[in-house]
PDB file of C-alpha atoms in Angstrom:
ATOM      1  CA  UNK A 233      -2.569  36.679 -99.180  1.00  0.00           C
ATOM      2  CA  UNK A 234       0.001  35.266-101.627  1.00  0.00           C
ATOM      3  CA  UNK A 235      -0.584  35.008-105.323  1.00  0.00           C
ATOM      4  CA  UNK A 236       1.437  32.921-107.848  1.00  0.00           C
ATOM      5  CA  UNK A 237       2.103  32.990-111.418  1.00  0.00           C
ATOM      6  CA  UNK A 238       4.691  31.243-113.653  1.00  0.00           C
ATOM      7  CA  UNK A 239       7.428  33.773-112.751  1.00  0.00           C
ATOM      8  CA  UNK A 240       6.724  35.471-109.335  1.00  0.00           C
ATOM      9  CA  UNK A 241       5.196  35.282-106.047  1.00  0.00           C
ATOM     10  CA  UNK A 242       3.044  38.327-105.017  1.00  0.00           C
ATOM     11  CA  UNK A 243       1.967  39.354-101.594  1.00  0.00           C
ATOM     12  CA  UNK A 244      -0.965  41.728-101.286  1.00  0.00           C
ATOM     13  CA  UNK A 245      -4.472  42.356 -99.964  1.00  0.00           C
ATOM     14  CA  UNK A 246      -7.912  41.932-101.446  1.00  0.00           C
ATOM     15  CA  UNK A 247     -10.310  44.783-101.386  1.00  0.00           C
ATOM     16  CA  UNK A 248     -13.493  44.710-103.445  1.00  0.00           C
ATOM     17  CA  UNK A 249     -12.268  41.666-105.407  1.00  0.00           C
ATOM     18  CA  UNK A 250      -9.129  43.666-106.363  1.00  0.00           C
ATOM     19  CA  UNK A 251      -5.525  42.996-105.223  1.00  0.00           C
ATOM     20  CA  UNK A 252      -3.938  46.068-103.554  1.00  0.00           C
ATOM     21  CA  UNK A 253      -0.580  46.717-102.030  1.00  0.00           C
ATOM     22  CA  UNK A 254       0.908  43.989-104.314  1.00  0.00           C
ATOM     23  CA  UNK A 255       4.603  43.282-103.807  1.00  0.00           C
ATOM     24  CA  UNK A 256       6.829  40.813-105.343  1.00  0.00           C
ATOM     25  CA  UNK A 257       8.552  38.357-103.088  1.00  0.00           C
ATOM     26  CA  UNK A 258      11.955  36.833-103.730  1.00  0.00           C
ATOM     27  CA  UNK A 259      11.804  33.130-104.643  1.00  0.00           C
ATOM     28  CA  UNK A 260      13.998  30.958-102.463  1.00  0.00           C
ATOM     29  CA  UNK A 261      12.757  27.500-103.649  1.00  0.00           C
ATOM     30  CA  UNK A 262      10.580  26.134-106.434  1.00  0.00           C
ATOM     31  CA  UNK A 263       8.719  22.911-106.898  1.00  0.00           C
ATOM     32  CA  UNK A 264       8.404  21.633-110.397  1.00  0.00           C
ATOM     33  CA  UNK A 265       5.930  19.419-112.160  1.00  0.00           C
ATOM     34  CA  UNK A 266       7.904  16.302-113.460  1.00  0.00           C
ATOM     35  CA  UNK A 267       4.805  14.447-114.576  1.00  0.00           C
ATOM     36  CA  UNK A 268       5.686  15.098-118.317  1.00  0.00           C
ATOM     37  CA  UNK A 269       9.344  16.224-118.552  1.00  0.00           C
ATOM     38  CA  UNK A 270      11.822  14.597-116.284  1.00  0.00           C
ATOM     39  CA  UNK A 271      14.255  17.516-116.770  1.00  0.00           C
ATOM     40  CA  UNK A 272      14.467  20.696-118.636  1.00  0.00           C
ATOM     41  CA  UNK A 273      16.964  23.585-118.900  1.00  0.00           C
ATOM     42  CA  UNK A 274      14.552  25.658-116.685  1.00  0.00           C
ATOM     43  CA  UNK A 275      14.528  23.115-113.968  1.00  0.00           C
ATOM     44  CA  UNK A 276      18.141  22.384-114.230  1.00  0.00           C
ATOM     45  CA  UNK A 277      19.259  25.889-113.218  1.00  0.00           C
ATOM     46  CA  UNK A 278      15.931  27.281-111.833  1.00  0.00           C
ATOM     47  CA  UNK A 279      15.392  29.788-114.597  1.00  0.00           C
ATOM     48  CA  UNK A 280      12.282  31.193-112.980  1.00  0.00           C
ATOM     49  CA  UNK A 281      11.411  34.359-110.951  1.00  0.00           C
ATOM     50  CA  UNK A 282      14.377  36.732-111.107  1.00  0.00           C
ATOM     51  CA  UNK A 283      16.216  34.446-113.348  1.00  0.00           C
ATOM     52  CA  UNK A 284      13.593  34.014-116.008  1.00  0.00           C
ATOM     53  CA  UNK A 285      15.188  36.585-118.281  1.00  0.00           C
ATOM     54  CA  UNK A 286      18.238  34.228-118.651  1.00  0.00           C
ATOM     55  CA  UNK A 287      15.992  32.031-120.977  1.00  0.00           C
ATOM     56  CA  UNK A 288      15.716  34.860-123.418  1.00  0.00           C
ATOM     57  CA  UNK A 289      19.354  35.738-123.023  1.00  0.00           C
ATOM     58  CA  UNK A 290      20.347  32.228-123.947  1.00  0.00           C
ATOM     59  CA  UNK A 291      18.507  32.398-127.225  1.00  0.00           C
ATOM     60  CA  UNK A 292      19.974  35.864-127.945  1.00  0.00           C
ATOM     61  CA  UNK A 293      23.380  34.420-127.501  1.00  0.00           C
ATOM     62  CA  UNK A 294      22.614  31.670-129.930  1.00  0.00           C
ATOM     63  CA  UNK A 295      21.720  34.340-132.493  1.00  0.00           C
ATOM     64  CA  UNK A 296      25.006  36.212-131.823  1.00  0.00           C
ATOM     65  CA  UNK A 297      26.798  33.039-132.687  1.00  0.00           C
ATOM     66  CA  UNK A 298      24.924  32.866-135.973  1.00  0.00           C
ATOM     67  CA  UNK A 299      25.889  36.455-136.867  1.00  0.00           C
ATOM     68  CA  UNK A 300      29.534  35.879-135.767  1.00  0.00           C
ATOM     69  CA  UNK A 301      29.712  32.693-138.082  1.00  0.00           C
ATOM     70  CA  UNK A 302      27.965  34.132-140.994  1.00  0.00           C
ATOM     71  CA  UNK A 303      30.300  37.238-140.823  1.00  0.00           C
ATOM     72  CA  UNK A 304      33.661  35.611-140.074  1.00  0.00           C
ATOM     73  CA  UNK A 305      33.651  31.981-141.379  1.00  0.00           C
ATOM     74  CA  UNK A 306      32.549  33.041-144.915  1.00  0.00           C
ATOM     75  CA  UNK A 307      35.737  35.047-145.237  1.00  0.00           C
ATOM     76  CA  UNK A 308      37.853  32.110-143.901  1.00  0.00           C
ATOM     77  CA  UNK A 309      36.204  29.766-146.324  1.00  0.00           C
ATOM     78  CA  UNK A 310      37.101  32.121-149.225  1.00  0.00           C
ATOM     79  CA  UNK A 311      40.732  32.294-147.983  1.00  0.00           C
ATOM     80  CA  UNK A 312      41.545  28.805-146.850  1.00  0.00           C
ATOM     81  CA  UNK A 313      38.954  26.688-148.699  1.00  0.00           C
ATOM     82  CA  UNK A 314      35.459  25.193-148.173  1.00  0.00           C
ATOM     83  CA  UNK A 315      36.526  21.799-146.919  1.00  0.00           C
ATOM     84  CA  UNK A 316      38.912  22.830-144.076  1.00  0.00           C
ATOM     85  CA  UNK A 317      36.431  25.250-142.622  1.00  0.00           C
ATOM     86  CA  UNK A 318      33.561  22.639-142.715  1.00  0.00           C
ATOM     87  CA  UNK A 319      35.892  20.334-140.779  1.00  0.00           C
ATOM     88  CA  UNK A 320      36.615  23.074-138.221  1.00  0.00           C
ATOM     89  CA  UNK A 321      32.886  23.862-137.879  1.00  0.00           C
ATOM     90  CA  UNK A 322      31.934  20.123-137.400  1.00  0.00           C
ATOM     91  CA  UNK A 323      34.513  19.534-134.652  1.00  0.00           C
ATOM     92  CA  UNK A 324      33.518  22.892-132.992  1.00  0.00           C
ATOM     93  CA  UNK A 325      29.834  21.842-133.089  1.00  0.00           C
ATOM     94  CA  UNK A 326      30.440  18.473-131.563  1.00  0.00           C
ATOM     95  CA  UNK A 327      32.751  19.608-128.788  1.00  0.00           C
ATOM     96  CA  UNK A 328      30.420  22.552-127.882  1.00  0.00           C
ATOM     97  CA  UNK A 329      27.301  20.308-128.042  1.00  0.00           C
ATOM     98  CA  UNK A 330      28.845  17.719-125.646  1.00  0.00           C
ATOM     99  CA  UNK A 331      30.086  20.623-123.404  1.00  0.00           C
ATOM    100  CA  UNK A 332      26.585  21.995-123.305  1.00  0.00           C
ATOM    101  CA  UNK A 333      25.069  18.554-122.298  1.00  0.00           C
ATOM    102  CA  UNK A 334      27.473  18.290-119.360  1.00  0.00           C
ATOM    103  CA  UNK A 335      27.435  21.978-118.383  1.00  0.00           C
ATOM    104  CA  UNK A 336      27.832  22.480-114.735  1.00  0.00           C
ATOM    105  CA  UNK A 337      26.426  26.065-114.690  1.00  0.00           C
ATOM    106  CA  UNK A 338      24.172  28.152-116.787  1.00  0.00           C
ATOM    107  CA  UNK A 339      27.042  30.470-117.847  1.00  0.00           C
ATOM    108  CA  UNK A 340      28.910  27.337-119.300  1.00  0.00           C
ATOM    109  CA  UNK A 341      25.577  26.182-121.008  1.00  0.00           C
ATOM    110  CA  UNK A 342      25.102  29.596-122.586  1.00  0.00           C
ATOM    111  CA  UNK A 343      28.722  29.910-123.804  1.00  0.00           C
ATOM    112  CA  UNK A 344      28.578  26.313-125.193  1.00  0.00           C
ATOM    113  CA  UNK A 345      25.439  27.351-127.089  1.00  0.00           C
ATOM    114  CA  UNK A 346      27.292  30.244-128.575  1.00  0.00           C
ATOM    115  CA  UNK A 347      29.898  28.132-130.040  1.00  0.00           C
ATOM    116  CA  UNK A 348      27.308  25.612-131.166  1.00  0.00           C
ATOM    117  CA  UNK A 349      25.690  28.355-133.175  1.00  0.00           C
ATOM    118  CA  UNK A 350      29.026  29.329-134.714  1.00  0.00           C
ATOM    119  CA  UNK A 351      29.831  25.868-135.769  1.00  0.00           C
ATOM    120  CA  UNK A 352      26.446  24.675-137.035  1.00  0.00           C
ATOM    121  CA  UNK A 353      25.720  27.940-138.912  1.00  0.00           C
ATOM    122  CA  UNK A 354      29.229  27.978-140.464  1.00  0.00           C
ATOM    123  CA  UNK A 355      28.972  24.318-141.669  1.00  0.00           C
ATOM    124  CA  UNK A 356      25.512  25.015-143.030  1.00  0.00           C
ATOM    125  CA  UNK A 357      26.470  28.081-144.991  1.00  0.00           C
ATOM    126  CA  UNK A 358      29.621  26.852-146.443  1.00  0.00           C
ATOM    127  CA  UNK A 359      28.368  23.310-147.223  1.00  0.00           C
ATOM    128  CA  UNK A 360      25.633  25.120-149.284  1.00  0.00           C
ATOM    129  CA  UNK A 361      28.226  27.276-151.119  1.00  0.00           C
ATOM    130  CA  UNK A 362      30.256  24.055-151.763  1.00  0.00           C
ATOM    131  CA  UNK A 363      27.225  22.384-153.198  1.00  0.00           C
ATOM    132  CA  UNK A 364      26.308  25.280-155.483  1.00  0.00           C
ATOM    133  CA  UNK A 365      29.848  25.382-156.750  1.00  0.00           C
ATOM    134  CA  UNK A 366      29.974  21.698-157.613  1.00  0.00           C
ATOM    135  CA  UNK A 367      26.474  21.230-159.045  1.00  0.00           C
ATOM    136  CA  UNK A 368      25.809  22.396-162.652  1.00  0.00           C
ATOM    137  CA  UNK A 369      23.604  25.498-163.290  1.00  0.00           C
ATOM    138  CA  UNK A 370      20.736  23.367-164.525  1.00  0.00           C
ATOM    139  CA  UNK A 371      20.418  21.413-161.293  1.00  0.00           C
ATOM    140  CA  UNK A 372      21.166  24.107-158.696  1.00  0.00           C
ATOM    141  CA  UNK A 373      17.650  25.022-158.084  1.00  0.00           C
ATOM    142  CA  UNK A 374      16.679  21.358-157.503  1.00  0.00           C
ATOM    143  CA  UNK A 375      19.428  20.539-155.096  1.00  0.00           C
ATOM    144  CA  UNK A 376      19.212  23.986-153.462  1.00  0.00           C
ATOM    145  CA  UNK A 377      15.481  23.411-152.605  1.00  0.00           C
ATOM    146  CA  UNK A 378      16.259  19.857-151.468  1.00  0.00           C
ATOM    147  CA  UNK A 379      18.861  21.074-148.959  1.00  0.00           C
ATOM    148  CA  UNK A 380      16.324  23.224-147.276  1.00  0.00           C
ATOM    149  CA  UNK A 381      14.248  20.189-146.433  1.00  0.00           C
ATOM    150  CA  UNK A 382      16.875  19.733-143.714  1.00  0.00           C
ATOM    151  CA  UNK A 383      15.688  22.914-142.191  1.00  0.00           C
ATOM    152  CA  UNK A 384      12.174  21.703-142.355  1.00  0.00           C
ATOM    153  CA  UNK A 385      13.134  18.401-140.619  1.00  0.00           C
ATOM    154  CA  UNK A 386      14.894  20.495-137.949  1.00  0.00           C
ATOM    155  CA  UNK A 387      11.568  22.012-137.054  1.00  0.00           C
ATOM    156  CA  UNK A 388       9.308  18.992-136.779  1.00  0.00           C
ATOM    157  CA  UNK A 389      11.781  16.208-135.582  1.00  0.00           C
ATOM    158  CA  UNK A 390      13.154  17.651-132.389  1.00  0.00           C
ATOM    159  CA  UNK A 391       9.542  18.033-130.831  1.00  0.00           C
ATOM    160  CA  UNK A 392       9.138  14.347-131.408  1.00  0.00           C
ATOM    161  CA  UNK A 393      12.543  13.640-129.817  1.00  0.00           C
ATOM    162  CA  UNK A 394      11.690  15.756-126.879  1.00  0.00           C
ATOM    163  CA  UNK A 395       8.357  13.926-126.386  1.00  0.00           C
ATOM    164  CA  UNK A 396      10.128  10.604-126.543  1.00  0.00           C
ATOM    165  CA  UNK A 397      13.094  11.351-124.290  1.00  0.00           C
ATOM    166  CA  UNK A 398      11.627  14.007-122.008  1.00  0.00           C
ATOM    167  CA  UNK A 399      15.045  14.943-120.765  1.00  0.00           C
ATOM    168  CA  UNK A 400      16.979  17.894-122.060  1.00  0.00           C
ATOM    169  CA  UNK A 401      20.450  16.179-121.469  1.00  0.00           C
ATOM    170  CA  UNK A 402      19.620  13.108-123.647  1.00  0.00           C
ATOM    171  CA  UNK A 403      17.886  15.367-126.184  1.00  0.00           C
ATOM    172  CA  UNK A 404      21.121  17.416-126.433  1.00  0.00           C
ATOM    173  CA  UNK A 405      23.158  14.218-126.922  1.00  0.00           C
ATOM    174  CA  UNK A 406      20.862  12.945-129.695  1.00  0.00           C
ATOM    175  CA  UNK A 407      20.766  16.366-131.427  1.00  0.00           C
ATOM    176  CA  UNK A 408      24.668  16.046-131.616  1.00  0.00           C
ATOM    177  CA  UNK A 409      24.378  12.935-133.832  1.00  0.00           C
ATOM    178  CA  UNK A 410      23.929  14.885-137.175  1.00  0.00           C
ATOM    179  CA  UNK A 411      27.202  16.742-136.487  1.00  0.00           C
ATOM    180  CA  UNK A 412      29.089  13.421-135.865  1.00  0.00           C
ATOM    181  CA  UNK A 413      27.710  12.081-139.092  1.00  0.00           C
ATOM    182  CA  UNK A 414      28.887  15.120-140.994  1.00  0.00           C
ATOM    183  CA  UNK A 415      32.347  14.752-139.522  1.00  0.00           C
ATOM    184  CA  UNK A 416      32.424  11.008-140.468  1.00  0.00           C
ATOM    185  CA  UNK A 417      31.361  11.915-144.086  1.00  0.00           C
ATOM    186  CA  UNK A 418      33.727  14.839-144.320  1.00  0.00           C
ATOM    187  CA  UNK A 419      36.427  12.667-145.790  1.00  0.00           C
ATOM    188  CA  UNK A 420      34.249  12.080-148.763  1.00  0.00           C
ATOM    189  CA  UNK A 421      33.667  15.730-149.680  1.00  0.00           C
ATOM    190  CA  UNK A 422      35.593  17.153-152.491  1.00  0.00           C
ATOM    191  CA  UNK A 423      37.089  20.717-152.312  1.00  0.00           C
ATOM    192  CA  UNK A 424      35.346  23.182-154.545  1.00  0.00           C
ATOM    193  CA  UNK A 425      36.949  23.169-158.048  1.00  0.00           C
ATOM    194  CA  UNK A 426      35.926  26.753-158.498  1.00  0.00           C
ATOM    195  CA  UNK A 427      37.785  27.698-155.374  1.00  0.00           C
ATOM    196  CA  UNK A 428      40.876  25.637-156.327  1.00  0.00           C
ATOM    197  CA  UNK A 429      40.992  27.232-159.828  1.00  0.00           C
ATOM    198  CA  UNK A 430      40.479  30.775-158.287  1.00  0.00           C
ATOM    199  CA  UNK A 431      43.578  30.111-156.145  1.00  0.00           C
ATOM    200  CA  UNK A 432      45.466  28.698-159.060  1.00  0.00           C
ATOM    201  CA  UNK A 433      45.531  25.125-157.818  1.00  0.00           C
ATOM    202  CA  UNK A 434      45.195  23.466-161.164  1.00  0.00           C
ATOM    203  CA  UNK A 435      46.389  20.039-160.151  1.00  0.00           C
ATOM    204  CA  UNK A 436      44.034  19.715-157.271  1.00  0.00           C
ATOM    205  CA  UNK A 437      41.109  20.988-159.397  1.00  0.00           C
ATOM    206  CA  UNK A 438      42.035  18.552-162.146  1.00  0.00           C
ATOM    207  CA  UNK A 439      41.961  15.646-159.667  1.00  0.00           C
ATOM    208  CA  UNK A 440      38.528  16.650-158.301  1.00  0.00           C
ATOM    209  CA  UNK A 441      37.028  17.146-161.723  1.00  0.00           C
ATOM    210  CA  UNK A 442      38.616  13.938-163.114  1.00  0.00           C
ATOM    211  CA  UNK A 443      37.028  11.951-160.277  1.00  0.00           C
ATOM    212  CA  UNK A 444      33.634  13.607-160.745  1.00  0.00           C
ATOM    213  CA  UNK A 445      33.859  12.780-164.601  1.00  0.00           C
ATOM    214  CA  UNK A 446      34.693   9.188-163.877  1.00  0.00           C
ATOM    215  CA  UNK A 447      31.845   8.770-161.445  1.00  0.00           C
ATOM    216  CA  UNK A 448      29.513  10.280-163.947  1.00  0.00           C
ATOM    217  CA  UNK A 449      30.699   8.289-166.943  1.00  0.00           C
ATOM    218  CA  UNK A 450      32.146  11.259-168.831  1.00  0.00           C
ATOM    219  CA  UNK A 451      35.466  11.260-170.690  1.00  0.00           C
ATOM    220  CA  UNK A 452      37.236  14.557-170.889  1.00  0.00           C
ATOM    221  CA  UNK A 453      40.507  14.255-172.764  1.00  0.00           C
ATOM    222  CA  UNK A 454      41.261  17.983-172.877  1.00  0.00           C
ATOM    223  CA  UNK A 455      40.332  18.735-169.412  1.00  0.00           C
ATOM    224  CA  UNK A 456      43.785  19.848-168.383  1.00  0.00           C
ATOM    225  CA  UNK A 457      43.881  22.319-171.298  1.00  0.00           C
ATOM    226  CA  UNK A 458      40.539  23.656-170.427  1.00  0.00           C
ATOM    227  CA  UNK A 459      41.515  24.344-166.785  1.00  0.00           C
ATOM    228  CA  UNK A 460      44.585  26.093-167.983  1.00  0.00           C
ATOM    229  CA  UNK A 461      42.347  28.324-170.102  1.00  0.00           C
ATOM    230  CA  UNK A 462      40.004  29.162-167.204  1.00  0.00           C
ATOM    231  CA  UNK A 463      43.019  29.991-164.989  1.00  0.00           C
ATOM    232  CA  UNK A 464      44.366  32.222-167.663  1.00  0.00           C
ATOM    233  CA  UNK A 465      41.059  34.116-168.086  1.00  0.00           C
ATOM    234  CA  UNK A 466      40.838  34.449-164.315  1.00  0.00           C
ATOM    235  CA  UNK A 467      44.255  35.975-164.142  1.00  0.00           C
ATOM    236  CA  UNK A 468      43.379  38.457-166.751  1.00  0.00           C
ATOM    237  CA  UNK A 469      40.142  39.421-164.863  1.00  0.00           C
ATOM    238  CA  UNK A 470      41.892  39.781-161.648  1.00  0.00           C
ATOM    239  CA  UNK A 471      44.775  41.805-163.218  1.00  0.00           C
TER     240      UNK A 471
END
């Protein structure tokens, strides 16, 4: 007799309603139920039977990308600025996501997911830092909580997209859209004035803060002198 479950085919004998001499047979073909989903990652590369472990591995690879991003890109953001690293992360996310959608093998798919994790996590962490460095102390809690609604949306919106599209390829393409929007809006982002001042870039910081003051209807006639004072204090602390 042959017995089936989600992952394996078993061959064995029945004695007293118990299966004996049970052996696992190698899968050479698989028939999928496409009544609900037209295509999934599992059906695309037959991640069943002896390949089922690759599903968990792809998730682990994504987590590795998160760790790499949180470890390295934070350092680069401190060294080269928030805005340039956000740009790099956005481009990396878009290129990797498109590569993932058009992957011709599971290895290509998994590697693309690694770089997606690096890009998305890096952009998220650094953008949050940039926000906290721009927003005043009295408003940081409000905007900090507000940003996390994006994470909440990321949990309940994709299942709806999956239900509507029912194809992993098109779902991957749609989920790339937020990265493209971020890239288009990147030009509107200011560099962190705190980062600029910590790297003694007074003129650039003055430009950012003057623009912010103008947008908020404030007049700061002694802004240049205040920035010079901040830089002087920073130099004393660092020395």
